[in-house]
Amino acid sequence: MNTTHTGPVHPSVRAVSPLRPASAARIEDGFWAERRRVNAGISLAEGPARLEQAGNLANFRAVALLRTDALASTGFSGDFQFQDSDVYKWLEAACWQLADTPDEALAAEVEAVVGVIAAAQREDGYLQTYYQLGGGIPWTEPGWGHELYCAGHLIQAALAHHRATGSERLLDVARRLADHVDSVFGPGKQADTVCGHPGVETALVELHRTTDEKRYLDLAQYFLERRGHGSLSSGADRGHDRDPGAEYWQDHTPIRAADEVTGHAVRQLYLLAGAADLAAETGDRELRTALERLWRDMVTTKTYLTGAVGSRHDWEAFGDPHELPADRAYAETCAAIASIHFSWRMALLTGEARYSDLVERTLFNGFLAGAGLDGRTWLYVNPLHLRTRPHERPGDQTARRTPWFRCACCPPNVMRLLAALPHYMATADGSGLRLHQYATGVYGGDGLTVRVATDYPWDGTVTVTVEDAPTALARTLSLRLPAWCADHTLTVNGAAVEGGAQAGWLRVTREFVPGDTVRLDLAMPARLTVPSPRVDAVRGCAAIERGPLVYCLEQTDQPGRLDPDEVTLQPDAPLTVHGRTELLGGVRTVSVPGSLLPADDPSADWPYVDHASAAPGEPRECVELTAVPYYAWANREAGSMRIWLPLARRR
Amino acid sequence: MNTTHTGPVHPSVRAVSPLRPASAARIEDGFWAERRRVNAGISLAEGPARLEQAGNLANFRAVALLRTDALASTGFSGDFQFQDSDVYKWLEAACWQLADTPDEALAAEVEAVVGVIAAAQREDGYLQTYYQLGGGIPWTEPGWGHELYCAGHLIQAALAHHRATGSERLLDVARRLADHVDSVFGPGKQADTVCGHPGVETALVELHRTTDEKRYLDLAQYFLERRGHGSLSSGADRGHDRDPGAEYWQDHTPIRAADEVTGHAVRQLYLLAGAADLAAETGDRELRTALERLWRDMVTTKTYLTGAVGSRHDWEAFGDPHELPADRAYAETCAAIASIHFSWRMALLTGEARYSDLVERTLFNGFLAGAGLDGRTWLYVNPLHLRTRPHERPGDQTARRTPWFRCACCPPNVMRLLAALPHYMATADGSGLRLHQYATGVYGGDGLTVRVATDYPWDGTVTVTVEDAPTALARTLSLRLPAWCADHTLTVNGAAVEGGAQAGWLRVTREFVPGDTVRLDLAMPARLTVPSPRVDAVRGCAAIERGPLVYCLEQTDQPGRLDPDEVTLQPDAPLTVHGRTELLGGVRTVSVPGSLLPADDPSADWPYVDHASAAPGEPRECVELTAVPYYAWANREAGSMRIWLPLARRR
């Protein structure tokens, strides 16, 4: 048993992984500390009550009761086969929180939930309350059953529990379930297929990393290679008359042959995360090349400015290349999380800074928008544009903050990422330490420990002070130079370091001694960003960004509640940054002069006009517009919002 | 019984309707004659075989058999409660075709189908095979049951049958069903609610017009006024766990109070068509004002350049105002048809030309694209942009021509509109004749009959020769001046007529004598059209139009199969028209020089760049692009297509 592992992803000693997560990582103050304080104090604390209310915990108790008193047992609560996973995700989040900050009440709550789960496990290791409570025959509905998906989340929770507390209580449950899965799935066994929803792959690799049990790695490999050969079909599953097609669950082509990310975005990215773990453990170059190709396809043609992915409401799917509507963006919070999972594993696998660039962008924008500032309201979808009176239907996932969802995958997923966040900040090994993300705190491993002080993302100064270093041994401290940053200075103990970044990394190599100070100043002016001409949906528009943050106009901030849909920017409009400590928990806003769009001709019956006779679109009245960070939108009164603002055309 | 009525919409003598459809209308040659020839010779002729194959006709036979030999009867074939309506729509189409051109084989086919339908009707008048074959309890599932929707289509088929043949055989079936509906629905009766899918309203008004039975008008009025008070709910219906919300079926607000078209586009527009019929019969000014408001809302904020409506795949719904994506346009063929139904009734109700302007645009573009040139393949959705390798899922309605659909509402709906098309061309009354649309043929009524000769839409010359006119009585011949036309000349017997159009109508008033010739020349240069700055999805783009036709670039026509997604136009690019008799059944193409978009930086990982440093986008290599009429797209090899082309920006 490897008991030194911390965090959710920890390559084994055999892994072909140039980077390893830092063994010590604590976020102590600043932006993320505040978000994590709300996560622990409100979201996590209220989680069990939500899970009781939605019936998720009752399902486990009902299964246990079924064994002793079948008549007293109740049926399954909830609408989805995968309800158990909400419990597992909360549990995983709670364990990472405990690993960071001991909390007796939370620890007791965790043990209670572990007990409830353990009591529901069948003798042979099977565990999924939906099927145990009569929902059907286990392992006969691979497409929609979500049994391996739930198993994956249980394993991840168990690893968090083990890594946080040292206990093997839940890990035993997870191993028994994994062993049962291993007895059922495989060539010539009862089920020679995969699960409609990936997720078990990362979990099995990680279980292997902790237990050194090779069977788990082999099983993950089997699931990866079996996929893409059309073994899934809706037809076998009851109650699903809509066939989503093999692309939906990435069963249309083997991952090694795929050249596009397609289908359900969360499924695609959980699968790729698992493949990256496998590539690290096995050193499989072909697989790594496929992952690099697919990551690039995603980033260059299917990712929003916010880092969000999965543009279609239909089937929660990736769209065609460059199909990135701002208004009808699905951009599920869970897909942003899955993208971070995938990119972080690619950062570990390759050592390249670009993966952590995307992690940063997604964290601060597409992901964080999913969590309300109050810690108890959520967004499932994260559009980049909302009109004044949006037409939402009850069946839609709407762009309004909601206390919980009928399909509540996102809230506990946010919780576990925020709780595990320190793990994504730094890597350490014998050669030194790399800072992938910037947050005040302490990071270290393999003898080199530093203290970081910064007001990131509001300010671009990052001061790194060495707290501990090996004596008389040269080490490299690497700081990621964010791709958004056009100008920076780096000093070591006050002396400027010449030379730029190498492939995104600023490197300082020396025999560090405690007290050494490396200071990075990232110029952080507000800037206008324009899209590739291939992104049809936002042609002719610009977005305001500052540092890693994407900004948006919310109607409530504009003079006279002016609708952001009615404005246009001059391409050379000056951007001014304002500190606003009282607003939205303390933000910097960006103001910019804008003009009103030409008024519609009230007699015009038709919104398309002859180009030759089109009015030159005289800019009307000038107004001062105020942009706020996108992550903080939809926390005040309802109104329209937009990130992409039309640029006035020169004629 | 009013036996002088022709066509699907014929206001009664009491109606407050300034215009009445011309009693004589024959399309004899040219563009629409060719489309109608294919419709009659292929689509209609093959309809019964399709309906057999899909099981629709078997359902009626199974019901009849149930009565005599329950054990021998088969269950319901098909997936939808409303399968019967496909049969009714085909039947209606066949009857309009017979009204136009006698055809013994088709007449026999019609009578056979009428017999099959009549044999399935229950003693009390009820008729819907889905419920009669055990699908549930009649009249208990108003939301999804589609019973009144099917009843509406049966009534419309019966009226077509009666108006075409004089027979009352199917009309009797329809009346018995209508009487049964009247006995079930109403305040204090078994069902005080409406049908989830409108359609019965137009049918009942029209049934009233033929039978003079006021109960049918009252029943239509009841359904109209009852709607909007939340009487529908998904909950009551089995098998529908997704609640679409009251807006979906326009049950959220009474039509008189509505200020936006919302929800399922076909439902909304069938409802508005019924309301327009009612307003005509009752003279209800408040209702007319509401209809004018809703039509304007649709046209100014929710209609594509092609006339198509209903932008969302989700719930087949209207989107938010100006939410008009070109790529993810749903734009169902049936919604285009419903829009034509609504606009034509508004033209009759108001006499205003703008309604027929929209009918023309929708007919030539958003509607006609739904019908393959071969008469046997169809589009359900009609996007304005298709990328090279679109990601389609089996559950999607795709943008590929398909021989039939599981939900086959569109094909027979196209058939009935094409078959009834002459009815939409002209109106006639004691004051004279109005030509709403231009097609070679004969149009007349109330003593004034004209022959029209034109090569419309390829050429803008329309020659109108008087064939018959009342002696020594002044009459007005009105010709619609299309809104797209910037320049025209009008002559009477060779002498120029001074003065422009009044509210869209060019009027010639005189004592016409046979042989009088009115000639209208509409200038028809190819032109570039740009969208309102409020239509986000196509900002910075222009579309090529010529006359009433919207053009598009298909990949197959471009040099070297250049992807239309890779081009940009100079705003002053010259447009050249070419006659191409061999192409797509004979079209005029438009050629225009374009440039290639700047190549993507192959090293760039991110499709968003700093505005200040953005490359000026040097136009690359110049290429000659070829545009074809949009209605003819997707009839050759697969490839990308776009209507809206980016305009190169001046910097």
PDB file of C-alpha atoms in Angstrom, chain B residues 77-188:
ATOM      1  CA  SER B  77     -47.466   0.496 -35.772  1.00  0.00           C
ATOM      2  CA  GLY B  78     -45.186   3.446 -35.345  1.00  0.00           C
ATOM      3  CA  ASP B  79     -43.825   5.540 -32.536  1.00  0.00           C
ATOM      4  CA  PHE B  80     -46.190   8.465 -32.286  1.00  0.00           C
ATOM      5  CA  GLN B  81     -49.763   9.133 -31.259  1.00  0.00           C
ATOM      6  CA  PHE B  82     -50.219  11.318 -34.301  1.00  0.00           C
ATOM      7  CA  GLN B  83     -49.338   8.816 -37.035  1.00  0.00           C
ATOM      8  CA  ASP B  84     -52.870   9.109 -38.495  1.00  0.00           C
ATOM      9  CA  SER B  85     -52.192  12.705 -39.443  1.00  0.00           C
ATOM     10  CA  ASP B  86     -49.622  11.623 -42.040  1.00  0.00           C
ATOM     11  CA  VAL B  87     -52.399   9.791 -43.863  1.00  0.00           C
ATOM     12  CA  TYR B  88     -54.746  12.768 -43.614  1.00  0.00           C
ATOM     13  CA  LYS B  89     -52.129  15.140 -44.952  1.00  0.00           C
ATOM     14  CA  TRP B  90     -51.345  12.910 -47.896  1.00  0.00           C
ATOM     15  CA  LEU B  91     -55.067  12.598 -48.563  1.00  0.00           C
ATOM     16  CA  GLU B  92     -55.549  16.352 -48.420  1.00  0.00           C
ATOM     17  CA  ALA B  93     -52.648  16.801 -50.823  1.00  0.00           C
ATOM     18  CA  ALA B  94     -54.051  14.210 -53.226  1.00  0.00           C
ATOM     19  CA  CYS B  95     -57.445  15.926 -53.194  1.00  0.00           C
ATOM     20  CA  TRP B  96     -56.003  19.344 -54.014  1.00  0.00           C
ATOM     21  CA  GLN B  97     -54.067  17.718 -56.795  1.00  0.00           C
ATOM     22  CA  LEU B  98     -57.276  16.142 -58.140  1.00  0.00           C
ATOM     23  CA  ALA B  99     -59.018  19.499 -57.911  1.00  0.00           C
ATOM     24  CA  ASP B 100     -56.300  20.855 -60.177  1.00  0.00           C
ATOM     25  CA  THR B 101     -55.794  17.952 -62.577  1.00  0.00           C
ATOM     26  CA  PRO B 102     -58.119  14.960 -62.832  1.00  0.00           C
ATOM     27  CA  ASP B 103     -56.318  11.642 -62.517  1.00  0.00           C
ATOM     28  CA  GLU B 104     -58.250   8.413 -62.383  1.00  0.00           C
ATOM     29  CA  ALA B 105     -55.583   6.353 -60.705  1.00  0.00           C
ATOM     30  CA  LEU B 106     -55.074   8.947 -57.987  1.00  0.00           C
ATOM     31  CA  ALA B 107     -58.826   9.325 -57.561  1.00  0.00           C
ATOM     32  CA  ALA B 108     -59.167   5.596 -57.020  1.00  0.00           C
ATOM     33  CA  GLU B 109     -56.319   5.632 -54.516  1.00  0.00           C
ATOM     34  CA  VAL B 110     -58.027   8.473 -52.678  1.00  0.00           C
ATOM     35  CA  GLU B 111     -61.319   6.634 -52.459  1.00  0.00           C
ATOM     36  CA  ALA B 112     -59.578   3.519 -51.185  1.00  0.00           C
ATOM     37  CA  VAL B 113     -57.898   5.461 -48.402  1.00  0.00           C
ATOM     38  CA  VAL B 114     -61.164   7.227 -47.570  1.00  0.00           C
ATOM     39  CA  GLY B 115     -62.759   3.826 -47.193  1.00  0.00           C
ATOM     40  CA  VAL B 116     -59.989   2.612 -44.885  1.00  0.00           C
ATOM     41  CA  ILE B 117     -60.397   5.690 -42.707  1.00  0.00           C
ATOM     42  CA  ALA B 118     -64.184   5.528 -42.597  1.00  0.00           C
ATOM     43  CA  ALA B 119     -64.099   1.881 -41.571  1.00  0.00           C
ATOM     44  CA  ALA B 120     -62.000   2.724 -38.507  1.00  0.00           C
ATOM     45  CA  GLN B 121     -64.325   5.336 -37.051  1.00  0.00           C
ATOM     46  CA  ARG B 122     -66.034   4.369 -33.827  1.00  0.00           C
ATOM     47  CA  GLU B 123     -69.827   4.411 -33.607  1.00  0.00           C
ATOM     48  CA  ASP B 124     -69.784   7.610 -31.568  1.00  0.00           C
ATOM     49  CA  GLY B 125     -67.540   9.378 -34.071  1.00  0.00           C
ATOM     50  CA  TYR B 126     -64.236   8.953 -32.250  1.00  0.00           C
ATOM     51  CA  LEU B 127     -61.276   8.239 -34.485  1.00  0.00           C
ATOM     52  CA  GLN B 128     -57.615   7.929 -33.568  1.00  0.00           C
ATOM     53  CA  THR B 129     -56.000   4.585 -34.194  1.00  0.00           C
ATOM     54  CA  TYR B 130     -53.347   4.983 -31.482  1.00  0.00           C
ATOM     55  CA  TYR B 131     -55.946   5.028 -28.715  1.00  0.00           C
ATOM     56  CA  GLN B 132     -58.299   2.631 -30.469  1.00  0.00           C
ATOM     57  CA  LEU B 133     -55.451   0.107 -30.625  1.00  0.00           C
ATOM     58  CA  GLY B 134     -54.894   0.235 -26.884  1.00  0.00           C
ATOM     59  CA  GLY B 135     -52.548   3.175 -26.538  1.00  0.00           C
ATOM     60  CA  GLY B 136     -54.553   4.558 -23.652  1.00  0.00           C
ATOM     61  CA  ILE B 137     -57.889   6.056 -22.708  1.00  0.00           C
ATOM     62  CA  PRO B 138     -59.180   8.567 -25.245  1.00  0.00           C
ATOM     63  CA  TRP B 139     -59.313  12.227 -24.250  1.00  0.00           C
ATOM     64  CA  THR B 140     -57.300  11.727 -21.046  1.00  0.00           C
ATOM     65  CA  GLU B 141     -53.932  12.862 -22.397  1.00  0.00           C
ATOM     66  CA  PRO B 142     -54.550  16.287 -23.832  1.00  0.00           C
ATOM     67  CA  GLY B 143     -50.881  17.292 -23.632  1.00  0.00           C
ATOM     68  CA  TRP B 144     -49.346  14.630 -25.828  1.00  0.00           C
ATOM     69  CA  GLY B 145     -52.316  12.704 -27.211  1.00  0.00           C
ATOM     70  CA  HIS B 146     -52.631  14.772 -30.389  1.00  0.00           C
ATOM     71  CA  GLU B 147     -56.272  13.680 -30.755  1.00  0.00           C
ATOM     72  CA  LEU B 148     -57.591  17.102 -31.712  1.00  0.00           C
ATOM     73  CA  TYR B 149     -54.539  17.693 -33.868  1.00  0.00           C
ATOM     74  CA  CYS B 150     -55.350  14.542 -35.818  1.00  0.00           C
ATOM     75  CA  ALA B 151     -59.018  15.516 -35.901  1.00  0.00           C
ATOM     76  CA  GLY B 152     -57.997  18.823 -37.446  1.00  0.00           C
ATOM     77  CA  HIS B 153     -56.040  17.114 -40.188  1.00  0.00           C
ATOM     78  CA  LEU B 154     -58.919  14.741 -40.881  1.00  0.00           C
ATOM     79  CA  ILE B 155     -61.310  17.672 -41.182  1.00  0.00           C
ATOM     80  CA  GLN B 156     -58.944  19.474 -43.538  1.00  0.00           C
ATOM     81  CA  ALA B 157     -58.593  16.352 -45.658  1.00  0.00           C
ATOM     82  CA  ALA B 158     -62.365  15.961 -45.691  1.00  0.00           C
ATOM     83  CA  LEU B 159     -62.864  19.560 -46.808  1.00  0.00           C
ATOM     84  CA  ALA B 160     -60.305  19.075 -49.564  1.00  0.00           C
ATOM     85  CA  HIS B 161     -62.086  15.894 -50.593  1.00  0.00           C
ATOM     86  CA  HIS B 162     -65.425  17.641 -50.611  1.00  0.00           C
ATOM     87  CA  ARG B 163     -64.183  20.745 -52.398  1.00  0.00           C
ATOM     88  CA  ALA B 164     -62.324  18.681 -54.970  1.00  0.00           C
ATOM     89  CA  THR B 165     -64.914  15.988 -55.664  1.00  0.00           C
ATOM     90  CA  GLY B 166     -68.215  17.240 -54.289  1.00  0.00           C
ATOM     91  CA  SER B 167     -68.471  14.008 -52.313  1.00  0.00           C
ATOM     92  CA  GLU B 168     -69.671  14.094 -48.703  1.00  0.00           C
ATOM     93  CA  ARG B 169     -68.299  10.665 -47.892  1.00  0.00           C
ATOM     94  CA  LEU B 170     -65.267  11.809 -45.913  1.00  0.00           C
ATOM     95  CA  LEU B 171     -66.962  15.024 -44.842  1.00  0.00           C
ATOM     96  CA  ASP B 172     -69.529  12.896 -43.005  1.00  0.00           C
ATOM     97  CA  VAL B 173     -66.745  11.133 -41.152  1.00  0.00           C
ATOM     98  CA  ALA B 174     -65.236  14.500 -40.258  1.00  0.00           C
ATOM     99  CA  ARG B 175     -68.537  15.937 -39.081  1.00  0.00           C
ATOM    100  CA  ARG B 176     -69.234  12.932 -36.904  1.00  0.00           C
ATOM    101  CA  LEU B 177     -65.813  13.320 -35.345  1.00  0.00           C
ATOM    102  CA  ALA B 178     -66.286  17.074 -34.920  1.00  0.00           C
ATOM    103  CA  ASP B 179     -69.673  16.475 -33.295  1.00  0.00           C
ATOM    104  CA  HIS B 180     -68.090  13.956 -30.963  1.00  0.00           C
ATOM    105  CA  VAL B 181     -65.372  16.466 -30.050  1.00  0.00           C
ATOM    106  CA  ASP B 182     -68.092  19.038 -29.413  1.00  0.00           C
ATOM    107  CA  SER B 183     -69.811  16.622 -27.055  1.00  0.00           C
ATOM    108  CA  VAL B 184     -66.620  16.011 -25.073  1.00  0.00           C
ATOM    109  CA  PHE B 185     -64.941  19.426 -24.897  1.00  0.00           C
ATOM    110  CA  GLY B 186     -66.204  22.571 -23.272  1.00  0.00           C
ATOM    111  CA  PRO B 187     -66.956  24.186 -19.943  1.00  0.00           C
ATOM    112  CA  GLY B 188     -68.682  21.680 -17.697  1.00  0.00           C
TER     113      GLY B 188
END
